[in-house]
Amino acid sequence: MRILGIETSCDETGIAVYDDEKGLLSHELYSQVKLHADYGGVVPELASRDHVRKIIPLIEKAMEDANTKPTEIDGVAFTQGPGLVGALLVGSSVGRSLAYAWNVPAVGVHHMEGHLLAPMLEDDAPAFPFVALLVSGGHSMLVKVEGIGQYEVLGESIDDAAGEAFDKTAKLLGLDYPGGPLLAKLAEKGEAGHYKFPRPMTDRPGLDFSFSGLKTFAANTIRDADLTGNTDLTEEQVEQTKANIAYAFQEAVVDTLIIKCKRALKQTGMKRLVIAGGVSANTMLRAEMKALMQELKGEVFYPSLAYCTDNGAMIAYAGMQRLKAGETLALSSQAKPRWPLDTLTAI
Ligand code: KG4
Ligand code: ZN
């Protein structure tokens, strides 16, 4: 069976063709990062319009690269939610129209299920059950996963998502949008031990996260360091101080995630951990999680870097699993800007 996958929940147009025997046949991605950079964040209306411009050429390219004719497609999967409603509507309108025209089923995919299953695209895919840490720009959650659609949310962020905290702190440090990867790069030049950020909500039981305090702590630290217009500091000293702050911020986020993952594994008695979503691309997080799982004699799984951030491949994969289980979408179905992960049906 072969499926076309479409992702348009935020600021990336992702298209992929996936075959359940041959694997991923093609994968196209257009990032709108440059379009939104001037505004310091995603402008929903601009995002929707740009998806409209890019989606058809990308589908044509993905079909061509996969050497696939429409008659060889058995279903069309698209991100049905959660996400920006206008952006979701572009993918769902195109996806459902193509499914109707090609006379194949349409499948609505939950964006976070896409992230969660993305490591399944790798050669060393994890077996069920496992604990998943989903850390993206819009969500941070720990999920007990018994199988596809069998998700128990163990904890989630009560305010900013981990990626959002990275982006906001990066902005405070004068970095462009989206600042997460840029902050991580700056942190590589940072030295440990200069600043100590808090590890939010680790001093009490539970698996929820809170990251908005870290952004405030960063704002105060930057203000106290008096970096703008301070003639006593050389340019290099200003840069080094920023790098040290970036390091301490990243260390605090990673440490907090480690503490919560350790707790979740203990609570569930599981030995397998999956980390997915944009922040799972973070090098420090990957290294520290690897060390943790060595210590716990367990295993950790990630998607490859291309499938950590938003992409069509993860939607095609998740869509294929649901299509094979006989799940299809009515023509009247709507985009779901809000859609709790634990309401999905088990397959
Ligand atoms: O999963 P994703 O592409 O989009 C959402 O579903 O939100 O995640 C994007 C988020 C952004 O906040 C971005 O700054 C963050 O992932 N991110 C990173 C890194 N790469 C992407 N954060 C920290 N370190 C990175 N290397
Ligand atoms: Zn995402």
mmCIF file of N, CA, C and O in Angstrom, residues 54-123:
data_model
loop_
_atom_site.group_PDB
_atom_site.id
_atom_site.type_symbol
_atom_site.label_atom_id
_atom_site.label_comp_id
_atom_site.label_asym_id
_atom_site.label_seq_id
_atom_site.Cartn_x
_atom_site.Cartn_y
_atom_site.Cartn_z
ATOM 1 N N LYS A 54 2.730 26.792 -1.880
ATOM 2 C CA LYS A 54 3.752 25.741 -2.002
ATOM 3 C C LYS A 54 3.206 24.327 -2.125
ATOM 4 O O LYS A 54 3.879 23.442 -2.647
ATOM 5 N N ILE A 55 1.994 24.087 -1.641
ATOM 6 C CA ILE A 55 1.564 22.697 -1.446
ATOM 7 C C ILE A 55 1.481 21.887 -2.749
ATOM 8 O O ILE A 55 1.990 20.761 -2.816
ATOM 9 N N ILE A 56 0.886 22.471 -3.804
ATOM 10 C CA ILE A 56 0.717 21.688 -5.043
ATOM 11 C C ILE A 56 2.072 21.382 -5.709
ATOM 12 O O ILE A 56 2.353 20.214 -6.021
ATOM 13 N N PRO A 57 2.949 22.399 -5.912
ATOM 14 C CA PRO A 57 4.260 22.057 -6.498
ATOM 15 C C PRO A 57 5.021 21.007 -5.683
ATOM 16 O O PRO A 57 5.669 20.131 -6.254
ATOM 17 N N LEU A 58 4.909 21.072 -4.346
ATOM 18 C CA LEU A 58 5.625 20.082 -3.522
ATOM 19 C C LEU A 58 5.031 18.683 -3.683
ATOM 20 O O LEU A 58 5.759 17.686 -3.701
ATOM 21 N N ILE A 59 3.695 18.606 -3.808
ATOM 22 C CA ILE A 59 3.062 17.293 -4.012
ATOM 23 C C ILE A 59 3.514 16.726 -5.367
ATOM 24 O O ILE A 59 3.881 15.547 -5.472
ATOM 25 N N GLU A 60 3.531 17.587 -6.386
ATOM 26 C CA GLU A 60 3.966 17.115 -7.715
ATOM 27 C C GLU A 60 5.396 16.591 -7.649
ATOM 28 O O GLU A 60 5.717 15.534 -8.189
ATOM 29 N N LYS A 61 6.258 17.328 -6.945
ATOM 30 C CA LYS A 61 7.670 16.923 -6.843
ATOM 31 C C LYS A 61 7.797 15.603 -6.063
ATOM 32 O O LYS A 61 8.544 14.698 -6.479
ATOM 33 N N ALA A 62 7.060 15.494 -4.959
ATOM 34 C CA ALA A 62 7.146 14.271 -4.143
ATOM 35 C C ALA A 62 6.658 13.053 -4.935
ATOM 36 O O ALA A 62 7.253 11.970 -4.867
ATOM 37 N N MET A 63 5.592 13.233 -5.712
ATOM 38 C CA MET A 63 5.049 12.123 -6.510
ATOM 39 C C MET A 63 6.055 11.722 -7.591
ATOM 40 O O MET A 63 6.282 10.540 -7.854
ATOM 41 N N GLU A 64 6.673 12.742 -8.188
ATOM 42 C CA GLU A 64 7.664 12.488 -9.245
ATOM 43 C C GLU A 64 8.890 11.764 -8.669
ATOM 44 O O GLU A 64 9.347 10.754 -9.203
ATOM 45 N N ASP A 65 9.406 12.283 -7.545
ATOM 46 C CA ASP A 65 10.587 11.662 -6.919
ATOM 47 C C ASP A 65 10.306 10.229 -6.493
ATOM 48 O O ASP A 65 11.202 9.388 -6.480
ATOM 49 N N ALA A 66 9.051 9.966 -6.120
ATOM 50 C CA ALA A 66 8.687 8.612 -5.681
ATOM 51 C C ALA A 66 8.336 7.732 -6.880
ATOM 52 O O ALA A 66 7.987 6.562 -6.718
ATOM 53 N N ASN A 67 8.400 8.347 -8.059
ATOM 54 C CA ASN A 67 8.067 7.628 -9.293
ATOM 55 C C ASN A 67 6.676 6.989 -9.163
ATOM 56 O O ASN A 67 6.486 5.809 -9.475
ATOM 57 N N THR A 68 5.757 7.786 -8.676
ATOM 58 C CA THR A 68 4.424 7.268 -8.356
ATOM 59 C C THR A 68 3.336 8.023 -9.108
ATOM 60 O O THR A 68 3.321 9.252 -9.115
ATOM 61 N N LYS A 69 2.440 7.278 -9.725
ATOM 62 C CA LYS A 69 1.292 7.889 -10.407
ATOM 63 C C LYS A 69 0.116 7.933 -9.428
ATOM 64 O O LYS A 69 0.036 7.085 -8.528
ATOM 65 N N PRO A 70 -0.824 8.870 -9.621
ATOM 66 C CA PRO A 70 -1.978 8.927 -8.717
ATOM 67 C C PRO A 70 -2.696 7.585 -8.586
ATOM 68 O O PRO A 70 -3.176 7.246 -7.506
ATOM 69 N N THR A 71 -2.725 6.802 -9.661
ATOM 70 C CA THR A 71 -3.431 5.513 -9.598
ATOM 71 C C THR A 71 -2.724 4.515 -8.670
ATOM 72 O O THR A 71 -3.299 3.477 -8.303
ATOM 73 N N GLU A 72 -1.474 4.823 -8.295
ATOM 74 C CA GLU A 72 -0.734 3.925 -7.389
ATOM 75 C C GLU A 72 -0.883 4.329 -5.917
ATOM 76 O O GLU A 72 -0.321 3.692 -5.035
ATOM 77 N N ILE A 73 -1.625 5.406 -5.687
ATOM 78 C CA ILE A 73 -1.825 5.883 -4.313
ATOM 79 C C ILE A 73 -3.099 5.259 -3.717
ATOM 80 O O ILE A 73 -4.154 5.285 -4.339
ATOM 81 N N ASP A 74 -2.945 4.702 -2.486
ATOM 82 C CA ASP A 74 -4.080 4.028 -1.850
ATOM 83 C C ASP A 74 -4.782 4.874 -0.789
ATOM 84 O O ASP A 74 -5.793 4.448 -0.223
ATOM 85 N N GLY A 75 -4.211 6.026 -0.485
ATOM 86 C CA GLY A 75 -4.829 6.889 0.524
ATOM 87 C C GLY A 75 -4.072 8.199 0.638
ATOM 88 O O GLY A 75 -2.912 8.285 0.245
ATOM 89 N N VAL A 76 -4.752 9.218 1.165
ATOM 90 C CA VAL A 76 -4.103 10.511 1.376
ATOM 91 C C VAL A 76 -4.248 10.888 2.851
ATOM 92 O O VAL A 76 -5.366 10.994 3.362
ATOM 93 N N ALA A 77 -3.099 11.030 3.533
ATOM 94 C CA ALA A 77 -3.116 11.399 4.949
ATOM 95 C C ALA A 77 -2.706 12.854 5.093
ATOM 96 O O ALA A 77 -1.811 13.322 4.383
ATOM 97 N N PHE A 78 -3.370 13.563 5.970
ATOM 98 C CA PHE A 78 -2.967 14.951 6.217
ATOM 99 C C PHE A 78 -3.101 15.243 7.703
ATOM 100 O O PHE A 78 -3.831 14.542 8.420
ATOM 101 N N THR A 79 -2.391 16.267 8.159
ATOM 102 C CA THR A 79 -2.485 16.655 9.563
ATOM 103 C C THR A 79 -3.829 17.316 9.795
ATOM 104 O O THR A 79 -4.107 18.374 9.237
ATOM 105 N N GLN A 80 -4.657 16.691 10.650
ATOM 106 C CA GLN A 80 -5.997 17.234 10.910
ATOM 107 C C GLN A 80 -5.959 18.181 12.115
ATOM 108 O O GLN A 80 -6.844 19.011 12.289
ATOM 109 N N GLY A 81 -4.924 18.086 12.939
ATOM 110 C CA GLY A 81 -4.787 18.944 14.101
ATOM 111 C C GLY A 81 -3.745 18.343 15.013
ATOM 112 O O GLY A 81 -3.217 17.279 14.691
ATOM 113 N N PRO A 82 -3.388 18.931 16.139
ATOM 114 C CA PRO A 82 -3.675 20.326 16.454
ATOM 115 C C PRO A 82 -2.733 21.248 15.677
ATOM 116 O O PRO A 82 -1.737 20.777 15.124
ATOM 117 N N GLY A 83 -3.050 22.527 15.651
ATOM 118 C CA GLY A 83 -2.211 23.481 14.941
ATOM 119 C C GLY A 83 -2.980 24.754 14.633
ATOM 120 O O GLY A 83 -4.061 24.990 15.189
ATOM 121 N N LEU A 84 -2.427 25.566 13.739
ATOM 122 C CA LEU A 84 -3.082 26.823 13.343
ATOM 123 C C LEU A 84 -4.224 26.477 12.396
ATOM 124 O O LEU A 84 -4.010 25.781 11.395
ATOM 125 N N VAL A 85 -5.423 26.985 12.690
ATOM 126 C CA VAL A 85 -6.587 26.514 11.937
ATOM 127 C C VAL A 85 -6.477 26.811 10.429
ATOM 128 O O VAL A 85 -6.793 25.964 9.596
ATOM 129 N N GLY A 86 -6.020 27.998 10.062
ATOM 130 C CA GLY A 86 -5.913 28.353 8.643
ATOM 131 C C GLY A 86 -4.913 27.466 7.915
ATOM 132 O O GLY A 86 -5.141 27.016 6.791
ATOM 133 N N ALA A 87 -3.798 27.200 8.593
ATOM 134 C CA ALA A 87 -2.753 26.353 8.002
ATOM 135 C C ALA A 87 -3.271 24.919 7.857
ATOM 136 O O ALA A 87 -3.079 24.269 6.819
ATOM 137 N N LEU A 88 -3.966 24.427 8.891
ATOM 138 C CA LEU A 88 -4.528 23.065 8.835
ATOM 139 C C LEU A 88 -5.542 22.938 7.698
ATOM 140 O O LEU A 88 -5.601 21.911 7.016
ATOM 141 N N LEU A 89 -6.327 24.011 7.498
ATOM 142 C CA LEU A 89 -7.367 23.962 6.465
ATOM 143 C C LEU A 89 -6.788 23.785 5.072
ATOM 144 O O LEU A 89 -7.401 23.153 4.210
ATOM 145 N N VAL A 90 -5.588 24.345 4.851
ATOM 146 C CA VAL A 90 -4.963 24.200 3.529
ATOM 147 C C VAL A 90 -4.664 22.724 3.267
ATOM 148 O O VAL A 90 -5.065 22.151 2.238
ATOM 149 N N GLY A 91 -3.986 22.080 4.239
ATOM 150 C CA GLY A 91 -3.638 20.666 4.073
ATOM 151 C C GLY A 91 -4.864 19.786 4.000
ATOM 152 O O GLY A 91 -4.918 18.842 3.200
ATOM 153 N N SER A 92 -5.877 20.091 4.824
ATOM 154 C CA SER A 92 -7.049 19.207 4.831
ATOM 155 C C SER A 92 -7.881 19.401 3.555
ATOM 156 O O SER A 92 -8.383 18.424 3.003
ATOM 157 N N SER A 93 -7.972 20.644 3.054
ATOM 158 C CA SER A 93 -8.747 20.854 1.815
ATOM 159 C C SER A 93 -8.080 20.144 0.643
ATOM 160 O O SER A 93 -8.739 19.435 -0.127
ATOM 161 N N VAL A 94 -6.763 20.336 0.530
ATOM 162 C CA VAL A 94 -6.044 19.705 -0.584
ATOM 163 C C VAL A 94 -6.061 18.181 -0.427
ATOM 164 O O VAL A 94 -6.325 17.451 -1.386
ATOM 165 N N GLY A 95 -5.809 17.712 0.803
ATOM 166 C CA GLY A 95 -5.767 16.272 1.051
ATOM 167 C C GLY A 95 -7.092 15.596 0.744
ATOM 168 O O GLY A 95 -7.145 14.575 0.049
ATOM 169 N N ARG A 96 -8.182 16.187 1.238
ATOM 170 C CA ARG A 96 -9.492 15.564 1.005
ATOM 171 C C ARG A 96 -9.898 15.656 -0.461
ATOM 172 O O ARG A 96 -10.517 14.754 -1.008
ATOM 173 N N SER A 97 -9.541 16.788 -1.114
ATOM 174 C CA SER A 97 -9.872 16.933 -2.542
ATOM 175 C C SER A 97 -9.146 15.884 -3.381
ATOM 176 O O SER A 97 -9.737 15.265 -4.269
ATOM 177 N N LEU A 98 -7.856 15.695 -3.082
ATOM 178 C CA LEU A 98 -7.090 14.690 -3.842
ATOM 179 C C LEU A 98 -7.655 13.297 -3.603
ATOM 180 O O LEU A 98 -7.801 12.499 -4.539
ATOM 181 N N ALA A 99 -7.982 13.007 -2.343
ATOM 182 C CA ALA A 99 -8.547 11.689 -2.023
ATOM 183 C C ALA A 99 -9.856 11.492 -2.799
ATOM 184 O O ALA A 99 -10.103 10.417 -3.357
ATOM 185 N N TYR A 100 -10.672 12.527 -2.864
ATOM 186 C CA TYR A 100 -11.957 12.446 -3.574
ATOM 187 C C TYR A 100 -11.720 12.233 -5.067
ATOM 188 O O TYR A 100 -12.311 11.355 -5.699
ATOM 189 N N ALA A 101 -10.798 13.034 -5.639
ATOM 190 C CA ALA A 101 -10.523 12.944 -7.071
ATOM 191 C C ALA A 101 -9.880 11.615 -7.451
ATOM 192 O O ALA A 101 -10.159 11.065 -8.515
ATOM 193 N N TRP A 102 -9.016 11.109 -6.564
ATOM 194 C CA TRP A 102 -8.326 9.847 -6.859
ATOM 195 C C TRP A 102 -9.133 8.636 -6.393
ATOM 196 O O TRP A 102 -8.693 7.492 -6.543
ATOM 197 N N ASN A 103 -10.282 8.911 -5.780
ATOM 198 C CA ASN A 103 -11.179 7.852 -5.309
ATOM 199 C C ASN A 103 -10.495 6.892 -4.320
ATOM 200 O O ASN A 103 -10.577 5.664 -4.449
ATOM 201 N N VAL A 104 -9.774 7.499 -3.373
ATOM 202 C CA VAL A 104 -9.125 6.712 -2.308
ATOM 203 C C VAL A 104 -9.513 7.328 -0.964
ATOM 204 O O VAL A 104 -9.965 8.475 -0.920
ATOM 205 N N PRO A 105 -9.324 6.604 0.134
ATOM 206 C CA PRO A 105 -9.694 7.173 1.443
ATOM 207 C C PRO A 105 -8.784 8.324 1.867
ATOM 208 O O PRO A 105 -7.592 8.347 1.517
ATOM 209 N N ALA A 106 -9.358 9.253 2.629
ATOM 210 C CA ALA A 106 -8.572 10.301 3.272
ATOM 211 C C ALA A 106 -8.402 9.895 4.732
ATOM 212 O O ALA A 106 -9.279 9.251 5.309
ATOM 213 N N VAL A 107 -7.250 10.236 5.306
ATOM 214 C CA VAL A 107 -6.974 9.889 6.700
ATOM 215 C C VAL A 107 -6.518 11.148 7.433
ATOM 216 O O VAL A 107 -5.591 11.829 6.985
ATOM 217 N N GLY A 108 -7.169 11.465 8.556
ATOM 218 C CA GLY A 108 -6.777 12.637 9.353
ATOM 219 C C GLY A 108 -5.801 12.220 10.439
ATOM 220 O O GLY A 108 -6.098 11.335 11.231
ATOM 221 N N VAL A 109 -4.617 12.823 10.444
ATOM 222 C CA VAL A 109 -3.577 12.420 11.403
ATOM 223 C C VAL A 109 -3.412 13.485 12.491
ATOM 224 O O VAL A 109 -3.451 14.681 12.217
ATOM 225 N N HIS A 110 -3.204 13.007 13.713
ATOM 226 C CA HIS A 110 -2.890 13.889 14.835
ATOM 227 C C HIS A 110 -1.398 14.231 14.736
ATOM 228 O O HIS A 110 -0.554 13.326 14.713
ATOM 229 N N HIS A 111 -1.106 15.544 14.710
ATOM 230 C CA HIS A 111 0.273 15.987 14.529
ATOM 231 C C HIS A 111 1.236 15.361 15.557
ATOM 232 O O HIS A 111 2.341 14.926 15.206
ATOM 233 N N MET A 112 0.809 15.288 16.827
ATOM 234 C CA MET A 112 1.712 14.764 17.862
ATOM 235 C C MET A 112 1.867 13.247 17.756
ATOM 236 O O MET A 112 2.905 12.708 18.127
ATOM 237 N N GLU A 113 0.855 12.556 17.219
ATOM 238 C CA GLU A 113 1.026 11.124 16.960
ATOM 239 C C GLU A 113 2.061 10.947 15.852
ATOM 240 O O GLU A 113 2.871 10.026 15.880
ATOM 241 N N GLY A 114 2.033 11.883 14.896
ATOM 242 C CA GLY A 114 3.058 11.872 13.842
ATOM 243 C C GLY A 114 4.447 11.961 14.456
ATOM 244 O O GLY A 114 5.319 11.119 14.186
ATOM 245 N N HIS A 115 4.655 12.947 15.334
ATOM 246 C CA HIS A 115 5.968 13.092 15.992
ATOM 247 C C HIS A 115 6.322 11.829 16.764
ATOM 248 O O HIS A 115 7.441 11.330 16.687
ATOM 249 N N LEU A 116 5.338 11.338 17.526
ATOM 250 C CA LEU A 116 5.568 10.196 18.408
ATOM 251 C C LEU A 116 5.992 8.941 17.632
ATOM 252 O O LEU A 116 6.810 8.155 18.096
ATOM 253 N N LEU A 117 5.425 8.777 16.439
ATOM 254 C CA LEU A 117 5.740 7.573 15.647
ATOM 255 C C LEU A 117 6.920 7.790 14.689
ATOM 256 O O LEU A 117 7.352 6.838 14.032
ATOM 257 N N ALA A 118 7.443 9.028 14.621
ATOM 258 C CA ALA A 118 8.530 9.310 13.670
ATOM 259 C C ALA A 118 9.743 8.374 13.823
ATOM 260 O O ALA A 118 10.351 7.997 12.808
ATOM 261 N N PRO A 119 10.116 7.952 15.065
ATOM 262 C CA PRO A 119 11.262 7.028 15.169
ATOM 263 C C PRO A 119 11.014 5.693 14.477
ATOM 264 O O PRO A 119 11.944 4.933 14.217
ATOM 265 N N MET A 120 9.750 5.379 14.168
ATOM 266 C CA MET A 120 9.415 4.121 13.472
ATOM 267 C C MET A 120 9.922 4.143 12.022
ATOM 268 O O MET A 120 9.934 3.103 11.364
ATOM 269 N N LEU A 121 10.290 5.319 11.533
ATOM 270 C CA LEU A 121 10.822 5.408 10.166
ATOM 271 C C LEU A 121 12.287 4.934 10.116
ATOM 272 O O LEU A 121 12.841 4.733 9.043
ATOM 273 N N GLU A 122 12.904 4.795 11.292
ATOM 274 C CA GLU A 122 14.324 4.416 11.348
ATOM 275 C C GLU A 122 14.500 2.896 11.283
ATOM 276 O O GLU A 122 13.556 2.151 11.565
ATOM 277 N N ASP A 123 15.728 2.466 10.953
ATOM 278 C CA ASP A 123 16.006 1.028 10.888
ATOM 279 C C ASP A 123 15.858 0.370 12.261
ATOM 280 O O ASP A 123 15.349 -0.734 12.384
#
